[in-house]
mmCIF file with all atom_site columns, C-alpha atoms in Angstrom:
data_model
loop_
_atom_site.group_PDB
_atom_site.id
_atom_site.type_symbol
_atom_site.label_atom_id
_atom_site.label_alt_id
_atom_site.label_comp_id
_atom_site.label_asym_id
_atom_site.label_entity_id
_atom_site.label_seq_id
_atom_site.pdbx_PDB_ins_code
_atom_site.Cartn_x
_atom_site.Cartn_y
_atom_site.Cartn_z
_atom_site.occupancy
_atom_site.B_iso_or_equiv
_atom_site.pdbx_formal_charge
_atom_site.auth_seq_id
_atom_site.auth_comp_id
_atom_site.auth_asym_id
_atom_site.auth_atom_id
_atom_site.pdbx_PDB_model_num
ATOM 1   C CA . UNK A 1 1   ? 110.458 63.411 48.279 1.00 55.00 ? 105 UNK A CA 1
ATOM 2   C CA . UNK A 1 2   ? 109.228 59.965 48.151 1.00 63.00 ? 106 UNK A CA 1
ATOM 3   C CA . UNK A 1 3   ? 107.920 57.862 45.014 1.00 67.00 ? 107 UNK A CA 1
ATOM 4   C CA . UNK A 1 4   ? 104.471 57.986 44.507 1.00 70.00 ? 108 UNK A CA 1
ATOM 5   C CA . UNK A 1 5   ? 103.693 54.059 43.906 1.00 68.00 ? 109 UNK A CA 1
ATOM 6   C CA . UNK A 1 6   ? 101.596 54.172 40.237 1.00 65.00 ? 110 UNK A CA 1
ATOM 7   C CA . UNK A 1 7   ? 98.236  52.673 40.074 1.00 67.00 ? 111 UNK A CA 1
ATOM 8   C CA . UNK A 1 8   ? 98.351  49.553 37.571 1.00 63.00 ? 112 UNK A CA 1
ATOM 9   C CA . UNK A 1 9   ? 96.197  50.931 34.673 1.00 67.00 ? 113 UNK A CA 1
ATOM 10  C CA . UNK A 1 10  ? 97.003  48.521 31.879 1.00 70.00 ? 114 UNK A CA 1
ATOM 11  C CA . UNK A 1 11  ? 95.009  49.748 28.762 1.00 78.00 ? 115 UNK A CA 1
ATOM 12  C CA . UNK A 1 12  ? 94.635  48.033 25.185 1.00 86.00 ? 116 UNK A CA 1
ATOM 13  C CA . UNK A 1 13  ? 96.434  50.914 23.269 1.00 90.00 ? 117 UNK A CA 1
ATOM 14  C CA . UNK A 1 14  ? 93.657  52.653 20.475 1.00 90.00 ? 118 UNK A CA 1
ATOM 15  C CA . UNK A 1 15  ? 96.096  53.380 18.497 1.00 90.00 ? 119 UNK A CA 1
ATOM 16  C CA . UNK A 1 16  ? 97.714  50.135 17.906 1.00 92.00 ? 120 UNK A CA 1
ATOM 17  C CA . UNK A 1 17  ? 93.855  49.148 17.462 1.00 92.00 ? 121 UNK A CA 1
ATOM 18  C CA . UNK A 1 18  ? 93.398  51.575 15.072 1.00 91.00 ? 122 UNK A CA 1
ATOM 19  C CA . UNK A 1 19  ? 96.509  50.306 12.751 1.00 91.00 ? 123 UNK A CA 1
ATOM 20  C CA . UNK A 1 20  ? 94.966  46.774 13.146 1.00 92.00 ? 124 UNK A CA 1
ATOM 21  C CA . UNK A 1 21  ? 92.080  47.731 11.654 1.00 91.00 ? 125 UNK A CA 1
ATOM 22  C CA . UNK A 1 22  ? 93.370  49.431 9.142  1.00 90.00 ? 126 UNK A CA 1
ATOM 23  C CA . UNK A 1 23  ? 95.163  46.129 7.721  1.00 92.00 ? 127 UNK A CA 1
ATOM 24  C CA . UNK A 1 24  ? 91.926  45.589 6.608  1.00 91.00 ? 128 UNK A CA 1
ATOM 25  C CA . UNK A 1 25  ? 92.124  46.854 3.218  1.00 88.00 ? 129 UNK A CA 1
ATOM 26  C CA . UNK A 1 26  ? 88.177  47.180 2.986  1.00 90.00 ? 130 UNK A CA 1
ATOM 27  C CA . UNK A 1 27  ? 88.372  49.940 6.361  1.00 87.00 ? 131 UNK A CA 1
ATOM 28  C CA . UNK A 1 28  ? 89.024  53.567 5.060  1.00 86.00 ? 132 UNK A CA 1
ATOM 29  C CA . UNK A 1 29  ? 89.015  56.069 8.437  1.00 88.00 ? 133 UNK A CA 1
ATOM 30  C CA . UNK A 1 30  ? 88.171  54.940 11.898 1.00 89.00 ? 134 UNK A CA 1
ATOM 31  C CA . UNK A 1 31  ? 86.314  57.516 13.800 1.00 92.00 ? 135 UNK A CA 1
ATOM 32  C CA . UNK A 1 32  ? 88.670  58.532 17.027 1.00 90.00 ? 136 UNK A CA 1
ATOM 33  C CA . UNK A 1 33  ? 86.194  57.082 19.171 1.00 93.00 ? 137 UNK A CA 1
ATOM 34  C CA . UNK A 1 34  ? 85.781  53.458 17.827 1.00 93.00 ? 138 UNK A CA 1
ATOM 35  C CA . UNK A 1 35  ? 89.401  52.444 18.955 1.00 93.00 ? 139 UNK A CA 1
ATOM 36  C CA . UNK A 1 36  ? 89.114  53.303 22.502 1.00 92.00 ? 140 UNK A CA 1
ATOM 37  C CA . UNK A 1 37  ? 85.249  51.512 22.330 1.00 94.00 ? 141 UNK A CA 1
ATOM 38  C CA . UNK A 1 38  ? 87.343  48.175 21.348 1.00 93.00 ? 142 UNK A CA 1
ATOM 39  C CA . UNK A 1 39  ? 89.809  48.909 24.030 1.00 93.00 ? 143 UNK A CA 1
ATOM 40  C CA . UNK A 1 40  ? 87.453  48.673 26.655 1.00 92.00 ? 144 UNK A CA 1
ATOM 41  C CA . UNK A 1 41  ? 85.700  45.558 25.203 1.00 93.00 ? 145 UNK A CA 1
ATOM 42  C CA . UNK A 1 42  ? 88.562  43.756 25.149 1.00 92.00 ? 146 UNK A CA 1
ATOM 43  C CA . UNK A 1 43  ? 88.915  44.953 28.784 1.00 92.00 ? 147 UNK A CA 1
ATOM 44  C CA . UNK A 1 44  ? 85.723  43.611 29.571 1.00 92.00 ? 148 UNK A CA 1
ATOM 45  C CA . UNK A 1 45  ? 86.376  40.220 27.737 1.00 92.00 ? 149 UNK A CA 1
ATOM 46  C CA . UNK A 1 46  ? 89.342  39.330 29.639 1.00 91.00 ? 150 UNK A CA 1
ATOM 47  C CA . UNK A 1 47  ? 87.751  40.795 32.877 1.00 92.00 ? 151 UNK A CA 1
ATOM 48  C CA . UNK A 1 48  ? 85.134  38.110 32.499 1.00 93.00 ? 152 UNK A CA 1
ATOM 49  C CA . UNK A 1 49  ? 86.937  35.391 31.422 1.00 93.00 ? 153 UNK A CA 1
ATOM 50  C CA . UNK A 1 50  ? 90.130  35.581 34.037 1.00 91.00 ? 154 UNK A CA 1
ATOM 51  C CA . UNK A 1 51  ? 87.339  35.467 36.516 1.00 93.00 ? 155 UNK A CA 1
ATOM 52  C CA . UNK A 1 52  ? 85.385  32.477 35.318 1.00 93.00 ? 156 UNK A CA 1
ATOM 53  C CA . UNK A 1 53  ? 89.488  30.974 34.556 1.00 93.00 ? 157 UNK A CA 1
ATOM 54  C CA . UNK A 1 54  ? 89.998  31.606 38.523 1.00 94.00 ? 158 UNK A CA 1
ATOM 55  C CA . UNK A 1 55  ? 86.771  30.489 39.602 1.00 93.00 ? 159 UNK A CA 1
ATOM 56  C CA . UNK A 1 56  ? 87.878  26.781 38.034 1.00 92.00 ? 160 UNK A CA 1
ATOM 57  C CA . UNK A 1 57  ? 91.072  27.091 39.258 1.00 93.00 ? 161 UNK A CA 1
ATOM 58  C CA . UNK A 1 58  ? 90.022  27.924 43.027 1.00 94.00 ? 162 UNK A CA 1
ATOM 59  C CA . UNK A 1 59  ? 87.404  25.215 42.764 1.00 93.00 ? 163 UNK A CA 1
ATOM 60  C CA . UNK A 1 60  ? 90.411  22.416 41.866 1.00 92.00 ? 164 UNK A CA 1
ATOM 61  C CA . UNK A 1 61  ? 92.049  24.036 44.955 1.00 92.00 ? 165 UNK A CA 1
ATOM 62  C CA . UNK A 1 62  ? 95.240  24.644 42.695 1.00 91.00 ? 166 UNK A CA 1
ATOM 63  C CA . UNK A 1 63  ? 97.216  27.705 42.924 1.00 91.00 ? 167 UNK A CA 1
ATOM 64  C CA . UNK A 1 64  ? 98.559  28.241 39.127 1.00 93.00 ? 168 UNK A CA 1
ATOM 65  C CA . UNK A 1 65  ? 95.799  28.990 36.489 1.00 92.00 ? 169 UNK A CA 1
ATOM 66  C CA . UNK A 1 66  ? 97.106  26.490 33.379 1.00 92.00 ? 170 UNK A CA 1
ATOM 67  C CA . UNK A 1 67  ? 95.778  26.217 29.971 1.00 92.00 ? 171 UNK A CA 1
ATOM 68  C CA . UNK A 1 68  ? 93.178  23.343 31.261 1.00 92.00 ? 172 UNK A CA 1
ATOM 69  C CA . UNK A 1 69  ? 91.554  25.481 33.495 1.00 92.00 ? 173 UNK A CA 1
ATOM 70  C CA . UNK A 1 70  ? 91.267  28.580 30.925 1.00 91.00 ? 174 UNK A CA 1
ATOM 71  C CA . UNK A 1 71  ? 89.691  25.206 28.622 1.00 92.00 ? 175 UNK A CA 1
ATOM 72  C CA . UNK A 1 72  ? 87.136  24.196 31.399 1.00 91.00 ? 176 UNK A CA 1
ATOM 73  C CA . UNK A 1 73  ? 86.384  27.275 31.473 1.00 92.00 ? 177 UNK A CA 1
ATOM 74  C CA . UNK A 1 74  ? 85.598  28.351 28.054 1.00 92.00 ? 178 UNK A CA 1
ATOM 75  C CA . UNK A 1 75  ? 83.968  24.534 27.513 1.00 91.00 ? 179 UNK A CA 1
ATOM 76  C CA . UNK A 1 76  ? 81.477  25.641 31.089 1.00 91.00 ? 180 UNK A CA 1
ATOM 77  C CA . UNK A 1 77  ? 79.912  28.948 29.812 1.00 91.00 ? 181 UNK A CA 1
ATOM 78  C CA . UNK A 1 78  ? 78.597  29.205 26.417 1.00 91.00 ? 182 UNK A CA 1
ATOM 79  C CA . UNK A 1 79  ? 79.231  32.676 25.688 1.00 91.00 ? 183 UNK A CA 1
ATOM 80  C CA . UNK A 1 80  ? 83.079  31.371 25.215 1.00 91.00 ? 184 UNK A CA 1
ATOM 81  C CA . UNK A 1 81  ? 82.086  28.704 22.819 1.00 91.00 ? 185 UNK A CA 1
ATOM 82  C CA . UNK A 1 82  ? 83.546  31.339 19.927 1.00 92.00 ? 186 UNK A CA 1
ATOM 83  C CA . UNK A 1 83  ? 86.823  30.216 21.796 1.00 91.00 ? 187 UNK A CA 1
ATOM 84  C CA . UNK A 1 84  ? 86.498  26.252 21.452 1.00 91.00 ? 188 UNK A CA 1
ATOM 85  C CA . UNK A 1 85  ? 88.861  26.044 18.651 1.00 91.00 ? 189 UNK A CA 1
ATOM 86  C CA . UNK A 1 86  ? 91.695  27.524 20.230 1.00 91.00 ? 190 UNK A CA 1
ATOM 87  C CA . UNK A 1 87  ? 91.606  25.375 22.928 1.00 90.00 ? 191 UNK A CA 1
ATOM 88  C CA . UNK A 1 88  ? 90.741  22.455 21.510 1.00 90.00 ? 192 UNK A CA 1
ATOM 89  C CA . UNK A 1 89  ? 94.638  20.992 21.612 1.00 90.00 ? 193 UNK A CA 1
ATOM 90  C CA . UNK A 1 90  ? 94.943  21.843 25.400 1.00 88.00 ? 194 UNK A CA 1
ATOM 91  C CA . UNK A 1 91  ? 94.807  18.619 27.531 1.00 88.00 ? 195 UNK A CA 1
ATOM 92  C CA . UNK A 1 92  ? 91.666  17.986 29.553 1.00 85.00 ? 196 UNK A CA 1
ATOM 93  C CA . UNK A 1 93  ? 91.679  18.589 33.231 1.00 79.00 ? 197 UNK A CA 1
ATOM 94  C CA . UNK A 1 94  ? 93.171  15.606 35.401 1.00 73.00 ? 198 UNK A CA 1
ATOM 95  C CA . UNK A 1 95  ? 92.074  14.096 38.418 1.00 60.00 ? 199 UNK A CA 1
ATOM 96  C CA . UNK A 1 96  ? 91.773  16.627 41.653 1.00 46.00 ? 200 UNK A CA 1
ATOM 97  C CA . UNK A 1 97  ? 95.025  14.478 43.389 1.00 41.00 ? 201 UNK A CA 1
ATOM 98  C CA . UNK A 1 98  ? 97.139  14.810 39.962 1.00 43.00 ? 202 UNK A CA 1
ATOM 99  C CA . UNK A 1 99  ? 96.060  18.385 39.719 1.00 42.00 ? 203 UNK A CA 1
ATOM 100 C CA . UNK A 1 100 ? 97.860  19.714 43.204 1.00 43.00 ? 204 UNK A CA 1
ATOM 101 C CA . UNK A 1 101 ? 101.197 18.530 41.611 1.00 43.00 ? 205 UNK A CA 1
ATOM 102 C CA . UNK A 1 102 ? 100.813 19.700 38.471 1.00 45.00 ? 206 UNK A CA 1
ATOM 103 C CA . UNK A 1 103 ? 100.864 23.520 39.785 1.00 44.00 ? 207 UNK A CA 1
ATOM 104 C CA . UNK A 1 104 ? 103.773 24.555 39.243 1.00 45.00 ? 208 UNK A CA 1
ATOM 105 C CA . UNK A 1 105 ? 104.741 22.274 36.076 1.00 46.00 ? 209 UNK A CA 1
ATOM 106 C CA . UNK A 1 106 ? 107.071 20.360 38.756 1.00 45.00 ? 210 UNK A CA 1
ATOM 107 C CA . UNK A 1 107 ? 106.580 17.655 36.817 1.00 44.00 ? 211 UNK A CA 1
ATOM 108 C CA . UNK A 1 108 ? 108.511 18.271 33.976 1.00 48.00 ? 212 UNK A CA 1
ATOM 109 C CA . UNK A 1 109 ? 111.395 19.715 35.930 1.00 49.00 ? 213 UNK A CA 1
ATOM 110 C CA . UNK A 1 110 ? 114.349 16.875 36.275 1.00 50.00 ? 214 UNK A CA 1
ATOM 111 C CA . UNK A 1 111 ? 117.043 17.350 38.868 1.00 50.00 ? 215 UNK A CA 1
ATOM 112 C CA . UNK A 1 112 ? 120.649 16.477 39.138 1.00 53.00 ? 216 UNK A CA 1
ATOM 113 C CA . UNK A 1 113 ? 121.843 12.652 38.038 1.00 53.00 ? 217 UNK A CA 1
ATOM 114 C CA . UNK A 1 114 ? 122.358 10.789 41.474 1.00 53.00 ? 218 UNK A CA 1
ATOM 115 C CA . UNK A 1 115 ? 125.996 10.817 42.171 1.00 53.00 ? 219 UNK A CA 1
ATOM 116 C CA . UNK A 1 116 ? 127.086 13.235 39.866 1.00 50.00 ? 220 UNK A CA 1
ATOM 117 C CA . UNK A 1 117 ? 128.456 15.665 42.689 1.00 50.00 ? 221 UNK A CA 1
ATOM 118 C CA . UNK A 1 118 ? 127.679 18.848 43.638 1.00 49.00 ? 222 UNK A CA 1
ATOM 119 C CA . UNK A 1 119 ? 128.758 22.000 41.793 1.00 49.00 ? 223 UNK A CA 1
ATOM 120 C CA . UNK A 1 120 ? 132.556 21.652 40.214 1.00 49.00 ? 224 UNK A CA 1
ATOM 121 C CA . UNK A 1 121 ? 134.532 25.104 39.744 1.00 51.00 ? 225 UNK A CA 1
ATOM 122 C CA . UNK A 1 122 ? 131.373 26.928 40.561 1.00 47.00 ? 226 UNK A CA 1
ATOM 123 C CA . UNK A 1 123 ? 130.149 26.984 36.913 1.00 46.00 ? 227 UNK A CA 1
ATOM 124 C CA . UNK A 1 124 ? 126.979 24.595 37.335 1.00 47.00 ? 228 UNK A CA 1
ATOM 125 C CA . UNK A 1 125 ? 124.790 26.651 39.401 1.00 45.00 ? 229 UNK A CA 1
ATOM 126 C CA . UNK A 1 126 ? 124.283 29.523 36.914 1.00 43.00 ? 230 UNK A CA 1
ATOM 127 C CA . UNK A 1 127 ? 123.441 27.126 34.462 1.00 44.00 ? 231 UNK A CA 1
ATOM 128 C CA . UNK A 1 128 ? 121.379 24.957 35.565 1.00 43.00 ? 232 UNK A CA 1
ATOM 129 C CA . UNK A 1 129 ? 119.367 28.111 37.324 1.00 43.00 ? 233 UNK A CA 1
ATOM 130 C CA . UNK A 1 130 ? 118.870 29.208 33.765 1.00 45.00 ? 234 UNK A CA 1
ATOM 131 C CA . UNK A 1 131 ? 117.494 26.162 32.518 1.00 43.00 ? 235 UNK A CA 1
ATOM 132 C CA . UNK A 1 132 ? 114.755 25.859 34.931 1.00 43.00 ? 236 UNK A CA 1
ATOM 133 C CA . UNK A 1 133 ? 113.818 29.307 33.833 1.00 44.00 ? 237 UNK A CA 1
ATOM 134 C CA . UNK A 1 134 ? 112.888 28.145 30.502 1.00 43.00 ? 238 UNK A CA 1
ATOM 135 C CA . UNK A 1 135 ? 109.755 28.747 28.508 1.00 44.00 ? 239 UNK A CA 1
ATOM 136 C CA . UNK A 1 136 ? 107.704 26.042 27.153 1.00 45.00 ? 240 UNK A CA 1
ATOM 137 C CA . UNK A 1 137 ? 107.902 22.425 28.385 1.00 46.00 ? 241 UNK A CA 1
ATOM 138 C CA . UNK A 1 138 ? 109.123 20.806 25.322 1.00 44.00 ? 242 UNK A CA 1
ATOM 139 C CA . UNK A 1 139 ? 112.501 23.525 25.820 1.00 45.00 ? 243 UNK A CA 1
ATOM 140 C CA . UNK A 1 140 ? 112.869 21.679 29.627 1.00 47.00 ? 244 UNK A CA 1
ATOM 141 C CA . UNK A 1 141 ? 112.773 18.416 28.681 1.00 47.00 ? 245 UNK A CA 1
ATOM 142 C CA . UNK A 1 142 ? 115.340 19.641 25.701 1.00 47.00 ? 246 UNK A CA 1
ATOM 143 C CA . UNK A 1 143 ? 117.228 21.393 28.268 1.00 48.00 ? 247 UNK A CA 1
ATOM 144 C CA . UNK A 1 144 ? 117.185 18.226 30.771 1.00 46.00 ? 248 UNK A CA 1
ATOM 145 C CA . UNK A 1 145 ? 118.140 15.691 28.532 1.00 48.00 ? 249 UNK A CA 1
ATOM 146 C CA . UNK A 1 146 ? 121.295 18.385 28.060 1.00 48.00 ? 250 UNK A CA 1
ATOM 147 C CA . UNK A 1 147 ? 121.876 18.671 31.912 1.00 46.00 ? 251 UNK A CA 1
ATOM 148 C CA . UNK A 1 148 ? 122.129 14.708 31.635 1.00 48.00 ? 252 UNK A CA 1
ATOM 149 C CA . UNK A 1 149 ? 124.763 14.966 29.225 1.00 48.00 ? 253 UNK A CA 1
ATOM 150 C CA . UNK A 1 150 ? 126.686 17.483 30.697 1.00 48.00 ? 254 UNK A CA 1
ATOM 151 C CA . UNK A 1 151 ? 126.911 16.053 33.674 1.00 46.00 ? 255 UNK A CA 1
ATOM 152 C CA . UNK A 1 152 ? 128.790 12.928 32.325 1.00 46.00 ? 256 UNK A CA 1
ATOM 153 C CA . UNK A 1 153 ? 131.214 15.925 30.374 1.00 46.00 ? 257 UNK A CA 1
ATOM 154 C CA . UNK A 1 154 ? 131.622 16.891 33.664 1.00 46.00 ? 258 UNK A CA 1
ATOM 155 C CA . UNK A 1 155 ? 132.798 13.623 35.595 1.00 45.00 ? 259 UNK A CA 1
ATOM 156 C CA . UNK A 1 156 ? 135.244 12.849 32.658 1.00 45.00 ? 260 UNK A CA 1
ATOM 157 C CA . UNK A 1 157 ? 137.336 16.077 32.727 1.00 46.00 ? 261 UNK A CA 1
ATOM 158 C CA . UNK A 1 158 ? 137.215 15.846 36.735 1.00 45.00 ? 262 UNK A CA 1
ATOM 159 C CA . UNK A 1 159 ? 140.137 13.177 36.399 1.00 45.00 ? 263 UNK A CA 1
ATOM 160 C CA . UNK A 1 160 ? 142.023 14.969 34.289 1.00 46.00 ? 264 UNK A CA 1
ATOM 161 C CA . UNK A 1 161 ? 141.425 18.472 36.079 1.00 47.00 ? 265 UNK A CA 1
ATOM 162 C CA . UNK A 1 162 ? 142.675 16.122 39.314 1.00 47.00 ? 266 UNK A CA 1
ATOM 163 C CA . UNK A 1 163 ? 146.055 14.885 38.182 1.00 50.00 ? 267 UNK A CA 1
ATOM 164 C CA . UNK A 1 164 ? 147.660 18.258 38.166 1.00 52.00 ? 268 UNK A CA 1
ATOM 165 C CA . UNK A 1 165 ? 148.425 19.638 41.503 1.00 53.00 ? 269 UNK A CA 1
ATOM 166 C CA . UNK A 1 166 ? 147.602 23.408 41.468 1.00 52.00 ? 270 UNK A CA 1
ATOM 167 C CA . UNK A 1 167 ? 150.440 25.674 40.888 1.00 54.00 ? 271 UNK A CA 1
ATOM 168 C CA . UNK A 1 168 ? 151.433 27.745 44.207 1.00 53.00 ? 272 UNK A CA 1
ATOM 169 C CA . UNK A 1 169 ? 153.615 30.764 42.963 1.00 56.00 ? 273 UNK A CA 1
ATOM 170 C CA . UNK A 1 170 ? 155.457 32.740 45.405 1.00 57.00 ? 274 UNK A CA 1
ATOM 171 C CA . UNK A 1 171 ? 157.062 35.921 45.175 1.00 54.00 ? 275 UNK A CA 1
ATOM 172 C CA . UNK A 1 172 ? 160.183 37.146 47.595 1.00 54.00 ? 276 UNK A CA 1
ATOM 173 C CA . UNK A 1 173 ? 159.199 38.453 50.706 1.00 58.00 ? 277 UNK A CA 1
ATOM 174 C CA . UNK A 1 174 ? 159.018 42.229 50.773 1.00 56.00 ? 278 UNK A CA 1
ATOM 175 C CA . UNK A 1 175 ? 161.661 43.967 53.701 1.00 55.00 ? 279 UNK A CA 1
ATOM 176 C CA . UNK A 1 176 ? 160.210 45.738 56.462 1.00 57.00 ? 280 UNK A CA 1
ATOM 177 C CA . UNK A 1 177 ? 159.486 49.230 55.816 1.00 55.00 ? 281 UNK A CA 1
ATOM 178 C CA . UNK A 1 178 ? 158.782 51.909 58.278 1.00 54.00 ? 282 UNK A CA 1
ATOM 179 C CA . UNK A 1 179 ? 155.372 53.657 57.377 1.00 56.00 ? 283 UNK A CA 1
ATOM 180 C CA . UNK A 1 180 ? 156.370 57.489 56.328 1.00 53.00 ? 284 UNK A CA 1
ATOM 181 C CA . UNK A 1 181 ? 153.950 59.930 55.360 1.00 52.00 ? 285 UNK A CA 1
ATOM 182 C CA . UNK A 1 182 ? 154.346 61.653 52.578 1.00 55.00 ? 286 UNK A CA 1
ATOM 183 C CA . UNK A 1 183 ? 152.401 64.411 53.869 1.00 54.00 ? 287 UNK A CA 1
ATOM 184 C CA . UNK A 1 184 ? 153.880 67.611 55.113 1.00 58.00 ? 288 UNK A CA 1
ATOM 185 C CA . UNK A 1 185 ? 153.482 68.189 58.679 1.00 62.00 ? 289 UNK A CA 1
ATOM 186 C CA . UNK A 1 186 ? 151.761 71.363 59.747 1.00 60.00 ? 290 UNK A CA 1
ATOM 187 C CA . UNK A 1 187 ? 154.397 74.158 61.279 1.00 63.00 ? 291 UNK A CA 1
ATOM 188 C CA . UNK A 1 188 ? 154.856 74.084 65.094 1.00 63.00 ? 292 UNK A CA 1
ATOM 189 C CA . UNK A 1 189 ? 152.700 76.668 66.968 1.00 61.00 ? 293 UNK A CA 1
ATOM 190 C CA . UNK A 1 190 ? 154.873 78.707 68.385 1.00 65.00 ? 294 UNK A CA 1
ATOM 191 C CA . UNK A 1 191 ? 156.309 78.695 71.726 1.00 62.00 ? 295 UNK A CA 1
ATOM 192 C CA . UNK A 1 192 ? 157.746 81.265 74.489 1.00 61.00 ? 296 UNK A CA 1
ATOM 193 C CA . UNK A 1 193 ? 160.040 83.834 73.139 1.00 60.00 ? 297 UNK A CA 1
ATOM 194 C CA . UNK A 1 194 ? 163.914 82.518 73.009 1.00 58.00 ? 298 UNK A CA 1
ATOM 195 C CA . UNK A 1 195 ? 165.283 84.762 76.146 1.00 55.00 ? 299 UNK A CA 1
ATOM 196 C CA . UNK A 1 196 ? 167.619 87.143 75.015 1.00 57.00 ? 300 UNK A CA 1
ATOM 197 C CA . UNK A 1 197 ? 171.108 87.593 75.736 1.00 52.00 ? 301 UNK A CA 1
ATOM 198 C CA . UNK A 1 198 ? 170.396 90.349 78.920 1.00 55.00 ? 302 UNK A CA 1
ATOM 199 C CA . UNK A 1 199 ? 168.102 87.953 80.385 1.00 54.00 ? 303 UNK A CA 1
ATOM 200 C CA . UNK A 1 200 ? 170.442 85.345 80.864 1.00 54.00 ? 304 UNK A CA 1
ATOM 201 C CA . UNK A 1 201 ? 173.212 87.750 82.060 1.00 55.00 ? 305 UNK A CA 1
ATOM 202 C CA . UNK A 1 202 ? 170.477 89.023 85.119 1.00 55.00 ? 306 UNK A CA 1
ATOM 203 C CA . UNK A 1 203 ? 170.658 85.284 85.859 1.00 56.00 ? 307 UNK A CA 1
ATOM 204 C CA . UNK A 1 204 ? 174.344 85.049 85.975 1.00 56.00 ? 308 UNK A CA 1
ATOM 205 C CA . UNK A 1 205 ? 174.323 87.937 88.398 1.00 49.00 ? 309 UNK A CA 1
#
């Protein structure tokens, strides 16, 4: 039977609403219906304000929505202005030609030291793969600044991994053995009737 492909129905859960509310120490009951009101405000909300978000972000012909455009955004239409303080540390929008490269952060992304090599005993590639994964930009320049180092760790135990020829072990060759099977062979049909001893007299005769 195949999969039925589900429809992507991502709801604010009431319920988790409801406990938020009731944090409030001045909010006794919540009527079941007031949750699932808030639930679909807060879909609204976002609805409107990932649209204005991609509107800016179209319009700087970029292909990543950052935290500047979600800013210009909320800066353009007044009925974000509530939001103004949130944003307020984001950086401002940079020129349209800085903007293309800024898309995917590749910036901020470092690669390998020149001359370093490439990839010694296999180990580097899952690592460095891992690093570029990372979160927040302040973890990649962490993160590069320890690719730096460990590629000088690396070029120092090179040497020393180099003056010892690798160890070739060999065991005694194995004699020739004829391939037997262990399995029982199936009985022989069986053939014409051994003649009998009158038979082979007639023959005689």
């Amino acid at each position: 039977m195949p999969s039925k492909k589900k429809k992507y129905n991502a709801r604010f859960p009431p319920a988790r609403i409801k406990k938020i509310m009731q944090t409030d120490e001045e909010i006794g009951k919540v009527a079941a219906a007031v949750p699932v009101i808030i639930s679909r405000a807060l879909e609204l909300f976002l609805e409107s304000l990932l649209k204005k978000a991609c509107q800016v972000t179209q319009s700087r012909n970029a292909k990543t929505m950052t935290t500047s455009h979600l800013k210009q955004c909320i800066e353009l239409e007044q009925q974000f202005d509530f939001l103004k303080d949130l944003v307020a540390s984001v950086p401002d929008m940079q020129g349209d030609g800085e903007d293309n490269h800024m898309d995917g952060d590749k910036g901020t992304r470092r690669g390998r030291k020149p001359g370093s090599g490439g990839r010694k005993n296999g180990g580097m590639g899952s690592k460095s793969k891992d690093k570029k994964l990372s979160g927040t930009d302040s973890e990649q320049e962490d993160d590069s600044d320890d690719t730096d180092t460990d590629g000088e760790e690396e070029t120092s135990q090179a040497p020393a991994q180099a003056s010892h020829p690798p160890a070739h072990f060999q065991s005694p060759p194995t004699p020739f053995m004829p391939f037997t099977s262990t399995l029982p062979l199936p009985p022989a049909p069986p053939g014409p009737p051994a003649p009998d001893a009158e038979d082979e007299e007639d023959y005689d005769s």
